[in-house]
Each structure stands twice: as structure tokens, then as C-alpha cells.
mmCIF file of C-alpha atoms and ligand atoms in Angstrom:
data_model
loop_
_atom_site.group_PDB
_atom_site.id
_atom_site.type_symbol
_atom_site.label_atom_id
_atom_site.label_comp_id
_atom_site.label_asym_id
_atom_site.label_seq_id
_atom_site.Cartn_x
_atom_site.Cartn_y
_atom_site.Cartn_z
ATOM 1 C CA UNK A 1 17.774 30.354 17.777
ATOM 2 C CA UNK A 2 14.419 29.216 16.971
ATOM 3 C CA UNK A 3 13.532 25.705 17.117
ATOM 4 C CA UNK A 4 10.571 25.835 15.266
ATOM 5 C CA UNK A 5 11.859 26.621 11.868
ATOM 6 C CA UNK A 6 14.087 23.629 12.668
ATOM 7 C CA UNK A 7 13.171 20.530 10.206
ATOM 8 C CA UNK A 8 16.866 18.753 10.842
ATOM 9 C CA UNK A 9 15.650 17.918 14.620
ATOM 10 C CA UNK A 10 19.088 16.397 14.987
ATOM 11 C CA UNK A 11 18.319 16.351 18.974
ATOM 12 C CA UNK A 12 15.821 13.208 18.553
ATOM 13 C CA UNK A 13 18.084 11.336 15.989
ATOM 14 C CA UNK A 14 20.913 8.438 17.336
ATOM 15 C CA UNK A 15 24.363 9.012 16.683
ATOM 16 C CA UNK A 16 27.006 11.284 15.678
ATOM 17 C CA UNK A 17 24.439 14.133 14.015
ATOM 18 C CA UNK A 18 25.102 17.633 12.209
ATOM 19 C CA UNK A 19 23.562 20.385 14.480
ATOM 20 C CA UNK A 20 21.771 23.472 12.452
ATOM 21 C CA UNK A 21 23.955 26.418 13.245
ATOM 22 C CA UNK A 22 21.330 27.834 15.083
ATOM 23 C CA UNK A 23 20.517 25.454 17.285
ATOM 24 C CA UNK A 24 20.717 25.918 21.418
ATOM 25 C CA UNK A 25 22.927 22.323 21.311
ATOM 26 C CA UNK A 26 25.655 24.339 20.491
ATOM 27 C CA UNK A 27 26.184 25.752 24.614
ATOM 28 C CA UNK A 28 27.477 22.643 25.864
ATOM 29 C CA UNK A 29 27.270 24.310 29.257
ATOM 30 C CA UNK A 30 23.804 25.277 29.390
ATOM 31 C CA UNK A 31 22.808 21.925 28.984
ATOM 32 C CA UNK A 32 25.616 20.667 31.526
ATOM 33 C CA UNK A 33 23.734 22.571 34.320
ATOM 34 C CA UNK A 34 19.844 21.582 33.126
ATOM 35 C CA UNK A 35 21.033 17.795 33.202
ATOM 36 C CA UNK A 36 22.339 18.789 37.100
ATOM 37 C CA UNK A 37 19.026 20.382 37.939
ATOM 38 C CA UNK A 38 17.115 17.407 36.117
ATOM 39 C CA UNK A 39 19.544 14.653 38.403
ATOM 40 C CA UNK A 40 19.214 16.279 41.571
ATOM 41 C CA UNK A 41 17.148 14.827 44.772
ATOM 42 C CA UNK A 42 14.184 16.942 43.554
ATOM 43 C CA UNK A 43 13.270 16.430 40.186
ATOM 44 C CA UNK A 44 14.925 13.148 39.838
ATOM 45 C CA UNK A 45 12.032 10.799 40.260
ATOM 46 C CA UNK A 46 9.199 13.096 39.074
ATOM 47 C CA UNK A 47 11.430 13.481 35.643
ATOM 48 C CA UNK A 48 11.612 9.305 35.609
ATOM 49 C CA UNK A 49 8.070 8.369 36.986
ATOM 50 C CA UNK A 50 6.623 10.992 33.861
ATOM 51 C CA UNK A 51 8.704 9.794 31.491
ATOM 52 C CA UNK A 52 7.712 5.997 32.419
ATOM 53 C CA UNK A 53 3.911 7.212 32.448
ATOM 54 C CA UNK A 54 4.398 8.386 28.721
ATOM 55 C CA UNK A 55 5.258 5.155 27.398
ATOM 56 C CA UNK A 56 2.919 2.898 29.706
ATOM 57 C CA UNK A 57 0.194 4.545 29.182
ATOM 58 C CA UNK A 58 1.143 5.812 25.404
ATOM 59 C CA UNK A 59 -2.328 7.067 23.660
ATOM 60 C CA UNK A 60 -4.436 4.807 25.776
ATOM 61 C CA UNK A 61 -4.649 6.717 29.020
ATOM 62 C CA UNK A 62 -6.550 9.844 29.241
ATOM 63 C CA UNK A 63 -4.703 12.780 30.950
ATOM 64 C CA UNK A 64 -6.900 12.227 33.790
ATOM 65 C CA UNK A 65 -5.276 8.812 34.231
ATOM 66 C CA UNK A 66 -1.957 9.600 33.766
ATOM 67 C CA UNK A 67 -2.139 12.510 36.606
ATOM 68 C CA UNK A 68 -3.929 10.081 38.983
ATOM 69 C CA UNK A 69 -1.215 7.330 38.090
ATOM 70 C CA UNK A 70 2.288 10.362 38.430
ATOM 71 C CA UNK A 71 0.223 11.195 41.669
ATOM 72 C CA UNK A 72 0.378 7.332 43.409
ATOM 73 C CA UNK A 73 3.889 6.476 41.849
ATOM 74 C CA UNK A 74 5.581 9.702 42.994
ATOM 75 C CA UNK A 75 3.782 8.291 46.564
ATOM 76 C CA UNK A 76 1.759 12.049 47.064
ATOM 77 C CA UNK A 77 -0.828 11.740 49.368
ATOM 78 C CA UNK A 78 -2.300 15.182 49.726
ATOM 79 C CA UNK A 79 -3.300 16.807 46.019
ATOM 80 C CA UNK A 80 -4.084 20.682 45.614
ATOM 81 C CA UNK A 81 -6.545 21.601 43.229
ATOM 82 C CA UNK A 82 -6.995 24.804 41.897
ATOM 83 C CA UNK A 83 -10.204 25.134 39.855
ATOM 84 C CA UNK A 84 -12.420 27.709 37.943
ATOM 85 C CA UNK A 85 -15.920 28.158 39.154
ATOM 86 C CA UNK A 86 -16.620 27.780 35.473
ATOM 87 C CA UNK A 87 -15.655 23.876 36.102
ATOM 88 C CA UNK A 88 -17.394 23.363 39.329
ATOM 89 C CA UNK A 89 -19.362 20.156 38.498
ATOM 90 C CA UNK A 90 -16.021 19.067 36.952
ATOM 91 C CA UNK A 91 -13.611 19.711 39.944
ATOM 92 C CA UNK A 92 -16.215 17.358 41.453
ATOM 93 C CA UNK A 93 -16.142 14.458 39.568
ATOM 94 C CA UNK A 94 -12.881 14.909 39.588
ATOM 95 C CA UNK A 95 -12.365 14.933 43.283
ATOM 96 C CA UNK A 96 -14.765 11.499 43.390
ATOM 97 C CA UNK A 97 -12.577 9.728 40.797
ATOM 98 C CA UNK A 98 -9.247 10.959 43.099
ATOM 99 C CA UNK A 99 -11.319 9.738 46.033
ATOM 100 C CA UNK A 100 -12.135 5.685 44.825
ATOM 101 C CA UNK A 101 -8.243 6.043 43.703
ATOM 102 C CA UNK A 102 -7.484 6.504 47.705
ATOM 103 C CA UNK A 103 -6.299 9.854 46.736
ATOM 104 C CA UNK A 104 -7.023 13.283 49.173
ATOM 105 C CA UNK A 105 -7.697 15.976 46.889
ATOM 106 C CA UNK A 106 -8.054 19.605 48.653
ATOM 107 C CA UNK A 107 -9.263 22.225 46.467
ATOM 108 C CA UNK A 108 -9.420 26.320 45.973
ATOM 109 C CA UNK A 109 -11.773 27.829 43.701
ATOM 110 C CA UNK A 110 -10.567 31.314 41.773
ATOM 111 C CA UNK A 111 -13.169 33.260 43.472
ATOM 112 C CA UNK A 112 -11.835 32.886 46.519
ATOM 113 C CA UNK A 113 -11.236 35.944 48.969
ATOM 114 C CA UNK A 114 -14.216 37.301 47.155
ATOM 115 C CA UNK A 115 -12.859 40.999 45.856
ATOM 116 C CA UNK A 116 -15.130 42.800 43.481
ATOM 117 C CA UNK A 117 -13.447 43.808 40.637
ATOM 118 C CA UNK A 118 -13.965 47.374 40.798
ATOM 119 C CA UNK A 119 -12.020 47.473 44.352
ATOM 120 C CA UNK A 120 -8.449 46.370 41.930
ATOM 121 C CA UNK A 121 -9.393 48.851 38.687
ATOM 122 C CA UNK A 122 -11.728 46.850 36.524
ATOM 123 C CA UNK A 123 -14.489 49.276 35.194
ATOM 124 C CA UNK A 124 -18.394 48.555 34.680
ATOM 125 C CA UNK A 125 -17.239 48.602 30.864
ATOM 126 C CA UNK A 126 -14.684 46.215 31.371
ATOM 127 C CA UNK A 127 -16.634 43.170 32.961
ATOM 128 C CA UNK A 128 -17.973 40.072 31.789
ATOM 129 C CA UNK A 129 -21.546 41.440 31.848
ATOM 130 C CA UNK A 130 -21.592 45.018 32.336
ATOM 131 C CA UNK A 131 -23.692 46.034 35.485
ATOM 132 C CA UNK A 132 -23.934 43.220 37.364
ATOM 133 C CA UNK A 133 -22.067 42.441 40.269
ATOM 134 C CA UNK A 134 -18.492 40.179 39.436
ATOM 135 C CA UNK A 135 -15.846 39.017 41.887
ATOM 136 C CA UNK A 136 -12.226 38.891 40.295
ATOM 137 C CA UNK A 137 -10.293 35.582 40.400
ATOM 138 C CA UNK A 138 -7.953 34.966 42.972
ATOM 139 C CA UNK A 139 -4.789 32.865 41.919
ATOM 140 C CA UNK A 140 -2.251 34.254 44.549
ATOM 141 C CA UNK A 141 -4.997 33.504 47.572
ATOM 142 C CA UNK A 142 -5.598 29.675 45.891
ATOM 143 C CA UNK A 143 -1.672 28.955 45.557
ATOM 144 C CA UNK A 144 -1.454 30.176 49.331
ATOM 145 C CA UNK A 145 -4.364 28.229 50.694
ATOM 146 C CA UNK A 146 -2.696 25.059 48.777
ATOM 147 C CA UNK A 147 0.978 25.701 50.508
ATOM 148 C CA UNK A 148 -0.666 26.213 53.767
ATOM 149 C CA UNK A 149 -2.052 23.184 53.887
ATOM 150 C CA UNK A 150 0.700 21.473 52.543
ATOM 151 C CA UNK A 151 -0.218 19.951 49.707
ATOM 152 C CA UNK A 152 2.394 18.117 47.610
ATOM 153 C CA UNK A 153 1.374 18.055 44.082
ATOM 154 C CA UNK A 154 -0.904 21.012 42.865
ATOM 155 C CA UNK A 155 -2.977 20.507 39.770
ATOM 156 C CA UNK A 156 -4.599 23.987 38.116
ATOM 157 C CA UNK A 157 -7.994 23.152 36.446
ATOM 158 C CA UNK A 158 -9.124 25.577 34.099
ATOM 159 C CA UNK A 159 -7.469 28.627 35.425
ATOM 160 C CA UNK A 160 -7.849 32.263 33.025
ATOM 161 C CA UNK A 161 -4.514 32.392 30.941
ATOM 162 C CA UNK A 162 -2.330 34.952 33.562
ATOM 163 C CA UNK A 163 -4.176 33.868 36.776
ATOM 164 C CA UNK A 164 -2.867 30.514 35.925
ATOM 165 C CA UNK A 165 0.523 32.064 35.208
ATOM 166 C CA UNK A 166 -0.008 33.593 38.707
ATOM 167 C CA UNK A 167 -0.835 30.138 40.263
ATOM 168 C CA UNK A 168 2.040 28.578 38.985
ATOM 169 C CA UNK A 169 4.734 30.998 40.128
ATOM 170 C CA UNK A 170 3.063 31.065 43.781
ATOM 171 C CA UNK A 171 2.686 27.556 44.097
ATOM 172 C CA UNK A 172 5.122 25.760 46.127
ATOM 173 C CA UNK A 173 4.731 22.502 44.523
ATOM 174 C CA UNK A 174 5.285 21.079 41.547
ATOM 175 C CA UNK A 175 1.991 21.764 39.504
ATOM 176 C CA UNK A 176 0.896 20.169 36.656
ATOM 177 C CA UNK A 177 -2.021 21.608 34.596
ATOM 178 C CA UNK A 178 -5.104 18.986 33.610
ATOM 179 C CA UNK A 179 -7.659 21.768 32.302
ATOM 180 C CA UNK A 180 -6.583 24.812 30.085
ATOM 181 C CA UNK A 181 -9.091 26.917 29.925
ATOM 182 C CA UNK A 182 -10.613 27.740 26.712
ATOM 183 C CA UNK A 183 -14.062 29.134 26.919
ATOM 184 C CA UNK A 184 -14.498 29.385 23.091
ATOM 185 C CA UNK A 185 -13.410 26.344 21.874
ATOM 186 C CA UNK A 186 -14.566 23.550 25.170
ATOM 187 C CA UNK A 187 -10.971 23.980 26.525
ATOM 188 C CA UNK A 188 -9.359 22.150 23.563
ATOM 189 C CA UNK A 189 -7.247 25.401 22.221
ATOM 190 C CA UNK A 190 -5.270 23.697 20.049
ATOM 191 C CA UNK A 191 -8.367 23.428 17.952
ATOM 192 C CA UNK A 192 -7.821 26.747 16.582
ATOM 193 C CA UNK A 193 -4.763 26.246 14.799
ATOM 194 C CA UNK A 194 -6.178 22.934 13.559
ATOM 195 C CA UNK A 195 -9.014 24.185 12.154
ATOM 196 C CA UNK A 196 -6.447 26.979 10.977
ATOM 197 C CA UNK A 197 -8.610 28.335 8.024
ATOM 198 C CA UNK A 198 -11.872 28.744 9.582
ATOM 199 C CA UNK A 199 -10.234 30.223 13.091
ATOM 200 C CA UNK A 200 -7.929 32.811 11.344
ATOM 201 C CA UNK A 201 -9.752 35.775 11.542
ATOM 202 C CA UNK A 202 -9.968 34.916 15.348
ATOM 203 C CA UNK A 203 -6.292 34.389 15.473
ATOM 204 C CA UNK A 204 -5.072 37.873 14.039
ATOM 205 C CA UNK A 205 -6.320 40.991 14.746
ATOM 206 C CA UNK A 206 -6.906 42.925 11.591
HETATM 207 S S1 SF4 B 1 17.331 21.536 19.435
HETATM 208 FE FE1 SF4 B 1 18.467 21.829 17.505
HETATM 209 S S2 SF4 B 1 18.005 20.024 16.296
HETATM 210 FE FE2 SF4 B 1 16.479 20.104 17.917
HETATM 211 S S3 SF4 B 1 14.748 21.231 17.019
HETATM 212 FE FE3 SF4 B 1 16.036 22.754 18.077
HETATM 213 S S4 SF4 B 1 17.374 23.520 16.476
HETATM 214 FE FE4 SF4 B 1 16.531 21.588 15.691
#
């Protein structure tokens, strides 16, 4: 099974279709129990309202927009945010923009808790900037902070790739990410496979 080699992509065409052999349409019943899970009182109207964003706001709306817009139709009034200290000015504009949209946004930066990295195993060697002083994010500690207070949409906001993993299995709502971050490339990764040839010796380690 592996989609990706896939260039029948029978699941988007109308009709009766031929299904490659190896393709996951085959197990009737795993897709029996996703449509269940995708029906049921939670996930019914945040599947809808996204899918209705798509087309409304099809290659016109920054992401920005359409978060702000899932955000008022799904009727959430209190908004988590869960941003890098790398985005600070960001997270701020952001939280004005939320604001004049009459949303509440409450937010939890990753250095949060404020643990040094040697205390969890990181040497000197393995910093950012060897001898200085660095405090490890703290995705577990943000994710709480969020669910304490309640918050019923969480968006992450430039979290490290794994401490955003982190955030996302801690969270207990729905989270939807607005930043990726990407330090090399302005958080736009896909860049690197689009500028394939010049990225490439980036992208493999020889
Ligand atoms: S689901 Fe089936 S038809 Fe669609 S891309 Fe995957 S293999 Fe191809």
C-alpha cells in the first residue's frame, strides 16, 4: 500500500472506477468505521464547517483567515495558542487580529516551566550555542496550561518538529497547526523539495 506511487487516484474520480490492487479502498471495513468516527457528535461539524471553509475561501484566504473564520463558525470562544519564543512578535499580532475578530486567544510559550536543558540530558556540546545558558521547550507543560483553562480549539504556532508532536498528543482539543516551524527556510518547508535541486544535499545525508 502506498498511495504515493499511485497515478490512477481512482478515489477522486465519479463513478464505477478500477481500484489499483494496492490500494487501502480495498478494506471496505476500515473505511466503514472512519466514516462512523467522521459522523459522530464530535467531528461532525468541524469535518463540514472545514470542508465549507475550503471552497469559500478557495486560494483567496490566507491560512490566517481561514483559522479565524473555522474558529467563529464552529462558535469557539476561548482559543489556545501554543507558540515558539522564536515567533513572539508574531503570536502578537496574531493575538490583536483574533482580538478585533471578538476572538479570546490565551497563549503558552515553549519555554515555559523554565528547565535548563542540562537538568533532562542535553550536554554543553549539544546546545544551540554552546556555553551559554538555554532553557528546553516545554510542549507537555503548554498543552496542560491550555486544557486547564479550558480552551476549545488549540492552535500550535511554530512549535520544534517532536515538541509539536508532543503538543498535539497532550492537547485535549482539537488543534490545528498555523506555523510549522522551519528555521532554515522562513517556515515555508515545502520549499525544499521545490527547489529540489539546489536543497538536495540538505535533504540526504551523504
Ligand atoms: S486511495 Fe487508491 S486510488 Fe487513491 S491514491 Fe491511494 S491507491 Fe490511488
Amino acid at each position: 500500500m502506498d498511495c504515493e506511487t499511485c497515478r490512477a487516484y481512482a478515489c477522486r474520480a465519479e463513478g464505477d472506477v478500477v481500484l489499483p490492487k494496492f490500494c487501502p479502498m480495498h478494506e471496505g471495513e476500515l473505511y466503514d468505521k472512519a466514516y462512523a468516527e467522521l459522523m459522530n457528535d464530535e467531528n461532525r461539524e468541524l469535518y463540514l464547517e472545514s470542508s465549507k471553509i475550503e471552497a469559500e475561501g478557495y486560494g483567496q484566504w490566507p491560512r490566517v483567515r481561514e483559522t479565524i473564520e473555522l474558529c467563529k463558525r464552529m462558535g469557539y470562544k476561548k482559543i489556545g495558542l501554543a507558540f515558539c519564543w522564536g515567533l513572539r512578535s508574531e503570536a502578537t499580532m496574531l493575538a490583536k487580529i483574533f482580538k478585533e475578530n471578538g476572538l479570546e486567544l490565551i497563549s503558552a510559550m515553549c519555554k515555559t516551566g523554565g528547565i535548563p536543558k542540562e537538568e533532562v540530558g542535553i550536554t554543553d556540546e549539544e546546545k544551540v550555542r554552546p556555553g551559554t545558558y538555554e532553557v528546553i521547550c516545554n510542549p507537555i507543560a503548554q498543552a496542560m496550561i491550555l486544557n486547564e483553562h479550558e480552551t476549545e480549539f488549540n492552535i500550535v504556532f511554530g512549535l520544534c518538529v517532536g515538541h509539536d508532536s508532543m503538543f498535539y498528543k497532550y492537547s485535549k482539543a482539537f488543534v490545528t497547526t498555523l506555523v510549522v516551524k522551519d528555521r532554515a527556510l522562513a517556515h515555508n518547508p515545502i520549499a525544499a523539495l521545490y527547489c529540489d535541486y539546489y536543497f538536495r544535499k540538505k535533504l540526504v545525508e551523504e
